[in-house]
PDB file of C-alpha atoms in Angstrom:
ATOM      1  CA  MET X1348      -0.370 -30.554   7.617  1.00 83.00           C
ATOM      2  CA  SER X1349      -1.804 -28.533   4.724  1.00 95.00           C
ATOM      3  CA  LYS X1350      -0.341 -25.186   3.683  1.00 96.00           C
ATOM      4  CA  ILE X1351      -3.312 -23.295   5.087  1.00 96.00           C
ATOM      5  CA  GLU X1352      -2.902 -25.125   8.409  1.00 96.00           C
ATOM      6  CA  GLU X1353       0.796 -24.178   8.397  1.00 96.00           C
ATOM      7  CA  LEU X1354      -0.183 -20.553   7.842  1.00 97.00           C
ATOM      8  CA  ALA X1355      -2.717 -20.708  10.676  1.00 97.00           C
ATOM      9  CA  GLU X1356       0.006 -21.970  13.013  1.00 96.00           C
ATOM     10  CA  SER X1357       2.280 -19.135  11.903  1.00 97.00           C
ATOM     11  CA  LEU X1358      -0.445 -16.546  12.570  1.00 97.00           C
ATOM     12  CA  LYS X1359      -0.565 -17.708  16.206  1.00 96.00           C
ATOM     13  CA  LYS X1360       3.029 -16.594  16.724  1.00 96.00           C
ATOM     14  CA  LYS X1361       4.198 -13.252  18.093  1.00 96.00           C
ATOM     15  CA  HIS X1362       6.242 -10.615  16.271  1.00 97.00           C
ATOM     16  CA  ILE X1363       4.592 -10.943  12.880  1.00 98.00           C
ATOM     17  CA  VAL X1364       5.033  -8.148  10.358  1.00 98.00           C
ATOM     18  CA  PHE X1365       2.958  -7.796   7.198  1.00 98.00           C
ATOM     19  CA  PHE X1366       4.384  -6.134   4.092  1.00 97.00           C
ATOM     20  CA  GLY X1367       1.748  -5.431   1.448  1.00 96.00           C
ATOM     21  CA  GLY X1368       1.238  -3.954  -1.986  1.00 93.00           C
ATOM     22  CA  ALA X1369      -1.533  -3.125  -4.431  1.00 91.00           C
ATOM     23  CA  GLY X1370      -2.891  -6.685  -4.450  1.00 92.00           C
ATOM     24  CA  VAL X1371      -4.168  -6.174  -0.896  1.00 96.00           C
ATOM     25  CA  SER X1372      -6.603  -3.515  -2.127  1.00 95.00           C
ATOM     26  CA  THR X1373      -7.698  -4.967  -5.476  1.00 93.00           C
ATOM     27  CA  GLU X1374     -10.486  -6.873  -3.733  1.00 92.00           C
ATOM     28  CA  SER X1375     -11.742  -3.520  -2.480  1.00 95.00           C
ATOM     29  CA  ASN X1376     -12.092  -2.618  -6.189  1.00 92.00           C
ATOM     30  CA  ILE X1377      -8.982  -0.457  -6.314  1.00 92.00           C
ATOM     31  CA  PRO X1378      -7.015  -1.392  -9.453  1.00 86.00           C
ATOM     32  CA  ASP X1379      -3.343  -2.265  -9.203  1.00 78.00           C
ATOM     33  CA  PHE X1380      -0.596  -0.950 -11.443  1.00 68.00           C
ATOM     34  CA  ARG X1381       1.036  -3.811 -13.284  1.00 63.00           C
ATOM     35  CA  SER X1382      -1.641  -6.419 -14.068  1.00 59.00           C
ATOM     36  CA  SER X1383      -3.228  -6.750 -17.511  1.00 57.00           C
ATOM     37  CA  ASP X1384      -6.021  -4.339 -16.572  1.00 61.00           C
ATOM     38  CA  GLY X1385      -3.931  -2.220 -14.208  1.00 58.00           C
ATOM     39  CA  LEU X1386      -3.199   1.483 -14.238  1.00 65.00           C
ATOM     40  CA  TYR X1387      -0.060   1.140 -16.348  1.00 59.00           C
ATOM     41  CA  GLN X1388      -2.103  -0.268 -19.239  1.00 62.00           C
ATOM     42  CA  LYS X1389      -4.279   2.845 -19.558  1.00 59.00           C
ATOM     43  CA  LYS X1390      -3.895   4.596 -22.914  1.00 64.00           C
ATOM     44  CA  THR X1391      -6.379   7.420 -22.285  1.00 78.00           C
ATOM     45  CA  TYR X1392      -3.773   9.937 -21.149  1.00 81.00           C
ATOM     46  CA  LYS X1393      -1.100  11.844 -23.012  1.00 83.00           C
ATOM     47  CA  TYR X1394       1.699  10.131 -21.078  1.00 86.00           C
ATOM     48  CA  PRO X1395       2.207   6.801 -19.231  1.00 87.00           C
ATOM     49  CA  ALA X1396       1.152   6.583 -15.575  1.00 87.00           C
ATOM     50  CA  GLU X1397       4.739   6.931 -14.314  1.00 89.00           C
ATOM     51  CA  ARG X1398       4.999  10.302 -16.052  1.00 93.00           C
ATOM     52  CA  MET X1399       1.529  11.457 -15.025  1.00 93.00           C
ATOM     53  CA  LEU X1400       2.354  10.691 -11.376  1.00 94.00           C
ATOM     54  CA  SER X1401       5.803  12.278 -11.402  1.00 96.00           C
ATOM     55  CA  HIS X1402       7.040  15.286  -9.475  1.00 97.00           C
ATOM     56  CA  SER X1403       7.897  16.877 -12.831  1.00 97.00           C
ATOM     57  CA  MET X1404       4.283  16.643 -14.004  1.00 97.00           C
ATOM     58  CA  TYR X1405       3.070  18.093 -10.696  1.00 97.00           C
ATOM     59  CA  GLU X1406       5.473  21.014 -11.109  1.00 96.00           C
ATOM     60  CA  TYR X1407       5.088  21.771 -14.818  1.00 96.00           C
ATOM     61  CA  ASP X1408       1.490  20.784 -15.579  1.00 96.00           C
ATOM     62  CA  PRO X1409      -0.426  20.580 -12.305  1.00 96.00           C
ATOM     63  CA  LYS X1410      -3.799  20.565 -14.097  1.00 96.00           C
ATOM     64  CA  ALA X1411      -2.883  17.368 -16.003  1.00 95.00           C
ATOM     65  CA  PHE X1412      -1.410  15.874 -12.825  1.00 97.00           C
ATOM     66  CA  TYR X1413      -4.560  16.502 -10.771  1.00 97.00           C
ATOM     67  CA  ASP X1414      -6.870  15.285 -13.537  1.00 95.00           C
ATOM     68  CA  PHE X1415      -5.006  11.963 -13.459  1.00 94.00           C
ATOM     69  CA  TYR X1416      -4.727  11.905  -9.669  1.00 96.00           C
ATOM     70  CA  PHE X1417      -8.409  12.526  -8.967  1.00 96.00           C
ATOM     71  CA  ASN X1418      -9.640  10.176 -11.700  1.00 93.00           C
ATOM     72  CA  GLU X1419      -7.252   7.260 -11.219  1.00 92.00           C
ATOM     73  CA  MET X1420      -5.857   7.357  -7.675  1.00 93.00           C
ATOM     74  CA  ILE X1421      -8.850   8.283  -5.520  1.00 95.00           C
ATOM     75  CA  TYR X1422     -11.479   5.695  -4.543  1.00 95.00           C
ATOM     76  CA  PRO X1423     -13.507   7.362  -1.786  1.00 92.00           C
ATOM     77  CA  ASN X1424     -16.140   4.595  -1.713  1.00 94.00           C
ATOM     78  CA  ALA X1425     -13.664   1.732  -1.237  1.00 96.00           C
ATOM     79  CA  ILE X1426     -14.049  -0.237   1.990  1.00 97.00           C
ATOM     80  CA  PRO X1427     -11.666  -2.684   3.712  1.00 98.00           C
ATOM     81  CA  ASN X1428     -11.823  -6.287   2.519  1.00 98.00           C
ATOM     82  CA  ALA X1429     -11.252  -9.524   4.431  1.00 97.00           C
ATOM     83  CA  ALA X1430      -7.450  -9.219   4.201  1.00 98.00           C
ATOM     84  CA  HIS X1431      -7.496  -5.817   5.924  1.00 98.00           C
ATOM     85  CA  GLU X1432      -9.876  -7.163   8.570  1.00 98.00           C
ATOM     86  CA  VAL X1433      -7.799 -10.265   9.372  1.00 98.00           C
ATOM     87  CA  LEU X1434      -4.661  -8.145   9.767  1.00 98.00           C
ATOM     88  CA  ALA X1435      -6.490  -5.787  12.143  1.00 98.00           C
ATOM     89  CA  LYS X1436      -7.610  -8.827  14.175  1.00 98.00           C
ATOM     90  CA  LEU X1437      -4.051 -10.164  14.349  1.00 98.00           C
ATOM     91  CA  GLU X1438      -2.855  -6.813  15.686  1.00 98.00           C
ATOM     92  CA  ALA X1439      -5.671  -6.750  18.268  1.00 97.00           C
ATOM     93  CA  MET X1440      -4.630 -10.274  19.342  1.00 97.00           C
ATOM     94  CA  GLY X1441      -1.117  -8.966  19.997  1.00 97.00           C
ATOM     95  CA  ASN X1442       0.484 -11.127  17.303  1.00 98.00           C
ATOM     96  CA  LEU X1443       1.055  -8.573  14.537  1.00 98.00           C
ATOM     97  CA  ASP X1444       3.606  -5.874  15.350  1.00 98.00           C
ATOM     98  CA  ALA X1445       3.224  -3.716  12.246  1.00 98.00           C
ATOM     99  CA  ILE X1446       1.889  -3.358   8.721  1.00 98.00           C
ATOM    100  CA  ILE X1447       4.134  -1.887   6.056  1.00 98.00           C
ATOM    101  CA  THR X1448       2.151  -0.880   2.997  1.00 97.00           C
ATOM    102  CA  GLN X1449       2.876   0.547  -0.436  1.00 94.00           C
ATOM    103  CA  ASN X1450      -0.798   1.540  -0.716  1.00 96.00           C
ATOM    104  CA  ILE X1451      -2.055   5.083  -0.247  1.00 96.00           C
ATOM    105  CA  ASP X1452      -5.752   4.326   0.327  1.00 97.00           C
ATOM    106  CA  GLY X1453      -5.844   4.214   4.145  1.00 97.00           C
ATOM    107  CA  LEU X1454      -7.878   0.982   4.175  1.00 98.00           C
ATOM    108  CA  HIS X1455      -5.686  -0.682   6.833  1.00 98.00           C
ATOM    109  CA  GLN X1456      -6.518   2.119   9.273  1.00 98.00           C
ATOM    110  CA  ALA X1457     -10.180   2.011   8.221  1.00 97.00           C
ATOM    111  CA  ALA X1458     -10.197  -1.682   9.203  1.00 98.00           C
ATOM    112  CA  GLY X1459      -8.810  -0.819  12.641  1.00 98.00           C
ATOM    113  CA  SER X1460      -5.051  -1.319  12.271  1.00 98.00           C
ATOM    114  CA  LYS X1461      -2.994   1.077  14.371  1.00 98.00           C
ATOM    115  CA  HIS X1462       0.685   0.393  13.559  1.00 98.00           C
ATOM    116  CA  VAL X1463       0.863   1.134   9.840  1.00 98.00           C
ATOM    117  CA  TYR X1464       3.904   2.406   7.956  1.00 98.00           C
ATOM    118  CA  GLU X1465       2.689   4.004   4.725  1.00 97.00           C
ATOM    119  CA  LEU X1466       5.773   3.950   2.496  1.00 95.00           C
ATOM    120  CA  HIS X1467       4.116   5.914  -0.298  1.00 95.00           C
ATOM    121  CA  GLY X1468       2.019   8.262   1.830  1.00 97.00           C
ATOM    122  CA  SER X1469      -1.761   8.637   1.971  1.00 97.00           C
ATOM    123  CA  VAL X1470      -4.511  10.343  -0.008  1.00 97.00           C
ATOM    124  CA  HIS X1471      -6.085  11.241   3.330  1.00 97.00           C
ATOM    125  CA  ARG X1472      -3.344  13.740   4.221  1.00 97.00           C
ATOM    126  CA  ASN X1473      -3.008  16.884   2.106  1.00 98.00           C
ATOM    127  CA  THR X1474      -0.992  20.025   2.799  1.00 98.00           C
ATOM    128  CA  CYS X1475      -0.962  23.542   1.390  1.00 98.00           C
ATOM    129  CA  GLN X1476       2.491  24.172  -0.051  1.00 97.00           C
ATOM    130  CA  GLN X1477       2.301  27.855   0.875  1.00 97.00           C
ATOM    131  CA  CYS X1478       0.950  28.110   4.436  1.00 97.00           C
ATOM    132  CA  GLY X1479       1.088  24.476   5.633  1.00 97.00           C
ATOM    133  CA  ALA X1480      -2.672  24.116   6.267  1.00 98.00           C
ATOM    134  CA  HIS X1481      -3.952  20.535   6.274  1.00 98.00           C
ATOM    135  CA  TYR X1482      -6.888  19.233   4.255  1.00 98.00           C
ATOM    136  CA  SER X1483      -8.890  16.000   4.335  1.00 97.00           C
ATOM    137  CA  LEU X1484      -9.659  13.841   1.302  1.00 97.00           C
ATOM    138  CA  ASN X1485     -13.273  15.062   1.337  1.00 96.00           C
ATOM    139  CA  GLU X1486     -12.095  18.660   1.225  1.00 97.00           C
ATOM    140  CA  MET X1487      -9.832  17.815  -1.693  1.00 97.00           C
ATOM    141  CA  LEU X1488     -12.651  16.103  -3.595  1.00 97.00           C
ATOM    142  CA  LYS X1489     -14.703  19.305  -3.485  1.00 97.00           C
ATOM    143  CA  GLN X1490     -12.081  20.742  -5.853  1.00 96.00           C
ATOM    144  CA  LYS X1491     -12.035  17.804  -8.266  1.00 96.00           C
ATOM    145  CA  GLY X1492     -11.689  19.014 -11.844  1.00 95.00           C
ATOM    146  CA  GLN X1493      -9.366  21.846 -10.929  1.00 96.00           C
ATOM    147  CA  ILE X1494      -6.038  22.452  -9.221  1.00 98.00           C
ATOM    148  CA  PRO X1495      -6.886  22.254  -5.482  1.00 98.00           C
ATOM    149  CA  ARG X1496      -6.080  25.481  -3.724  1.00 98.00           C
ATOM    150  CA  CYS X1497      -5.951  26.552  -0.103  1.00 98.00           C
ATOM    151  CA  ALA X1498      -7.813  29.575   1.259  1.00 96.00           C
ATOM    152  CA  CYS X1499      -4.449  31.370   1.110  1.00 97.00           C
ATOM    153  CA  GLY X1500      -4.152  30.666  -2.619  1.00 97.00           C
ATOM    154  CA  GLY X1501      -1.421  28.037  -2.369  1.00 98.00           C
ATOM    155  CA  ILE X1502      -1.655  24.666  -4.121  1.00 98.00           C
ATOM    156  CA  ILE X1503      -2.678  21.746  -1.876  1.00 98.00           C
ATOM    157  CA  LYS X1504      -0.424  18.737  -2.448  1.00 98.00           C
ATOM    158  CA  PRO X1505      -1.388  15.210  -1.398  1.00 98.00           C
ATOM    159  CA  ASP X1506       0.977  13.403   0.975  1.00 97.00           C
ATOM    160  CA  VAL X1507       1.719  10.833  -1.717  1.00 97.00           C
ATOM    161  CA  VAL X1508       5.233   9.904  -2.824  1.00 96.00           C
ATOM    162  CA  LEU X1509       5.434  10.723  -6.524  1.00 96.00           C
ATOM    163  CA  TYR X1510       7.906   9.347  -9.036  1.00 94.00           C
ATOM    164  CA  GLU X1511      11.210  11.252  -8.683  1.00 95.00           C
ATOM    165  CA  GLU X1512      10.535  11.810  -4.955  1.00 95.00           C
ATOM    166  CA  GLY X1513      12.213   9.953  -2.090  1.00 94.00           C
ATOM    167  CA  LEU X1514      10.500   7.988   0.660  1.00 93.00           C
ATOM    168  CA  ASP X1515      10.005   9.614   4.054  1.00 95.00           C
ATOM    169  CA  ALA X1516      13.147   8.804   6.055  1.00 96.00           C
ATOM    170  CA  GLN X1517      11.356   8.397   9.391  1.00 97.00           C
ATOM    171  CA  ILE X1518       8.752   5.999   7.967  1.00 97.00           C
ATOM    172  CA  LEU X1519      11.470   4.054   6.180  1.00 96.00           C
ATOM    173  CA  ARG X1520      13.468   3.701   9.423  1.00 97.00           C
ATOM    174  CA  GLY X1521      10.365   2.481  11.256  1.00 97.00           C
ATOM    175  CA  ALA X1522       9.608  -0.076   8.547  1.00 97.00           C
ATOM    176  CA  ILE X1523      13.188  -1.361   8.532  1.00 97.00           C
ATOM    177  CA  SER X1524      13.180  -1.693  12.321  1.00 98.00           C
ATOM    178  CA  ALA X1525       9.878  -3.612  12.275  1.00 98.00           C
ATOM    179  CA  ILE X1526      11.126  -6.054   9.637  1.00 98.00           C
ATOM    180  CA  ASN X1527      14.480  -6.421  11.377  1.00 97.00           C
ATOM    181  CA  ASN X1528      12.736  -7.426  14.621  1.00 98.00           C
ATOM    182  CA  ALA X1529      10.104  -9.699  13.066  1.00 98.00           C
ATOM    183  CA  ASP X1530      10.070 -13.459  13.607  1.00 98.00           C
ATOM    184  CA  VAL X1531       7.526 -13.985  10.822  1.00 98.00           C
ATOM    185  CA  LEU X1532       7.281 -11.798   7.716  1.00 98.00           C
ATOM    186  CA  ILE X1533       4.178 -12.119   5.547  1.00 98.00           C
ATOM    187  CA  VAL X1534       4.449 -10.460   2.143  1.00 97.00           C
ATOM    188  CA  GLY X1535       1.181 -10.083   0.289  1.00 95.00           C
ATOM    189  CA  GLY X1536      -0.191  -8.553  -2.880  1.00 92.00           C
ATOM    190  CA  THR X1537       3.081  -7.229  -4.236  1.00 90.00           C
ATOM    191  CA  SER X1538       5.249  -8.272  -7.164  1.00 83.00           C
ATOM    192  CA  LEU X1539       8.340  -7.056  -5.252  1.00 83.00           C
ATOM    193  CA  VAL X1540       9.745  -5.172  -8.223  1.00 79.00           C
ATOM    194  CA  VAL X1541       9.421  -1.589  -6.927  1.00 73.00           C
ATOM    195  CA  TYR X1542      12.538  -0.306  -5.176  1.00 73.00           C
ATOM    196  CA  PRO X1543      13.466   0.813  -2.606  1.00 74.00           C
ATOM    197  CA  ALA X1544      10.371  -0.846  -1.090  1.00 72.00           C
ATOM    198  CA  ALA X1545      11.206  -4.366  -2.315  1.00 78.00           C
ATOM    199  CA  GLY X1546      14.710  -4.055  -0.863  1.00 88.00           C
ATOM    200  CA  LEU X1547      13.214  -3.958   2.642  1.00 92.00           C
ATOM    201  CA  LEU X1548      12.998  -7.761   2.573  1.00 92.00           C
ATOM    202  CA  ASP X1549      16.776  -7.857   2.866  1.00 93.00           C
ATOM    203  CA  TYR X1550      16.402  -6.640   6.466  1.00 96.00           C
ATOM    204  CA  PHE X1551      14.441  -9.727   7.483  1.00 96.00           C
ATOM    205  CA  HIS X1552      16.409 -12.212   9.596  1.00 96.00           C
ATOM    206  CA  GLY X1553      13.517 -14.028  11.269  1.00 97.00           C
ATOM    207  CA  SER X1554      12.449 -17.641  11.088  1.00 96.00           C
ATOM    208  CA  GLN X1555       9.705 -17.668   8.445  1.00 97.00           C
ATOM    209  CA  LEU X1556       9.033 -15.780   5.211  1.00 97.00           C
ATOM    210  CA  ILE X1557       5.529 -16.242   3.783  1.00 97.00           C
ATOM    211  CA  LEU X1558       4.556 -14.970   0.315  1.00 97.00           C
ATOM    212  CA  ILE X1559       0.928 -14.525  -0.784  1.00 97.00           C
ATOM    213  CA  ASN X1560       0.659 -13.191  -4.328  1.00 94.00           C
ATOM    214  CA  LYS X1561      -1.267 -14.298  -7.404  1.00 90.00           C
ATOM    215  CA  ASP X1562       1.907 -14.335  -9.502  1.00 89.00           C
ATOM    216  CA  ALA X1563       5.404 -15.621  -8.801  1.00 90.00           C
ATOM    217  CA  THR X1564       7.971 -13.170  -7.378  1.00 90.00           C
ATOM    218  CA  ALA X1565      11.748 -12.941  -7.467  1.00 86.00           C
ATOM    219  CA  TYR X1566      11.764 -13.853  -3.759  1.00 90.00           C
ATOM    220  CA  ASP X1567       9.920 -17.183  -4.114  1.00 93.00           C
ATOM    221  CA  SER X1568      13.142 -19.179  -3.726  1.00 93.00           C
ATOM    222  CA  ARG X1569      13.699 -17.594  -0.299  1.00 93.00           C
ATOM    223  CA  ALA X1570      10.174 -18.209   1.004  1.00 95.00           C
ATOM    224  CA  ASP X1571       9.155 -20.906   3.485  1.00 96.00           C
ATOM    225  CA  LEU X1572       5.506 -20.844   2.404  1.00 97.00           C
ATOM    226  CA  ILE X1573       4.002 -19.608  -0.891  1.00 97.00           C
ATOM    227  CA  PHE X1574       0.366 -19.045  -1.880  1.00 97.00           C
ATOM    228  CA  ASN X1575      -0.481 -17.977  -5.445  1.00 96.00           C
ATOM    229  CA  GLU X1576      -4.057 -17.109  -4.559  1.00 94.00           C
ATOM    230  CA  SER X1577      -6.292 -14.280  -3.376  1.00 94.00           C
ATOM    231  CA  ILE X1578      -4.782 -12.782  -0.244  1.00 96.00           C
ATOM    232  CA  ALA X1579      -8.218 -12.138   1.286  1.00 96.00           C
ATOM    233  CA  LYS X1580      -9.177 -15.795   0.744  1.00 97.00           C
ATOM    234  CA  VAL X1581      -5.922 -17.180   2.151  1.00 97.00           C
ATOM    235  CA  LEU X1582      -5.860 -15.008   5.272  1.00 98.00           C
ATOM    236  CA  SER X1583      -9.591 -15.570   5.922  1.00 97.00           C
ATOM    237  CA  GLU X1584      -9.248 -19.349   5.716  1.00 97.00           C
ATOM    238  CA  ALA X1585      -6.268 -19.331   8.076  1.00 97.00           C
ATOM    239  CA  MET X1586      -8.028 -17.051  10.574  1.00 97.00           C
ATOM    240  CA  GLU X1587     -11.118 -19.283  10.447  1.00 97.00           C
ATOM    241  CA  LEU X1588      -8.978 -22.266  11.475  1.00 95.00           C
ATOM    242  CA  ILE X1589      -7.629 -20.282  14.431  1.00 95.00           C
ATOM    243  CA  GLU X1590     -11.054 -19.075  15.548  1.00 94.00           C
ATOM    244  CA  ASN X1591     -12.644 -22.530  15.215  1.00 91.00           C
ATOM    245  CA  ALA X1592      -9.844 -24.421  16.965  1.00 76.00           C
TER     246      ALA X1592
END
């Protein structure tokens, strides 16, 4: 049996959980952080990306923070790719229990997925820090080029976990529970170097760990199946085998 056939068999099982990172969205033309042409390689700003996206920068120089945020973190024209679509199909089939994502783009939901734990928040949720009013991404984009402000005058902050901020405890508990109860864990498009997110794999006690990432990860020795290829290609090929069986 080939590796792709093995994966197809695994996708037929129940209680699958998918844990994904930036590599899931790169094929929707959203750049990742750590690759050779990723966000961390940009030299066009005064400070590195980690500093530009920090809570400190948001507090002390919100104009610089929002210039970076709007220009580098928002991709309003991005659409779900084949990986997002396959995962939505698996959920609709009753095989996939949950998606845990480090991405903030909302593309899993756009593809139709319902049970999504967004560890790092979402650009689609934005809240006035003064009165608590909520704003959509489109409403935020109307204020691109300036510090976005509510009708009350307060600053509107995106529901995105910045450097120096902690993860949402409720979302983290949900993600841990999903992984803890999974029989199959598929990890895709993440280098597994960002903590605490990467540490979630330690809660997996199921039967099969599958890694799909273009580069090797520190967890390769623990995996039952490894693909160093495009995640959209791998998942599409496996789903095609299932649908044509």
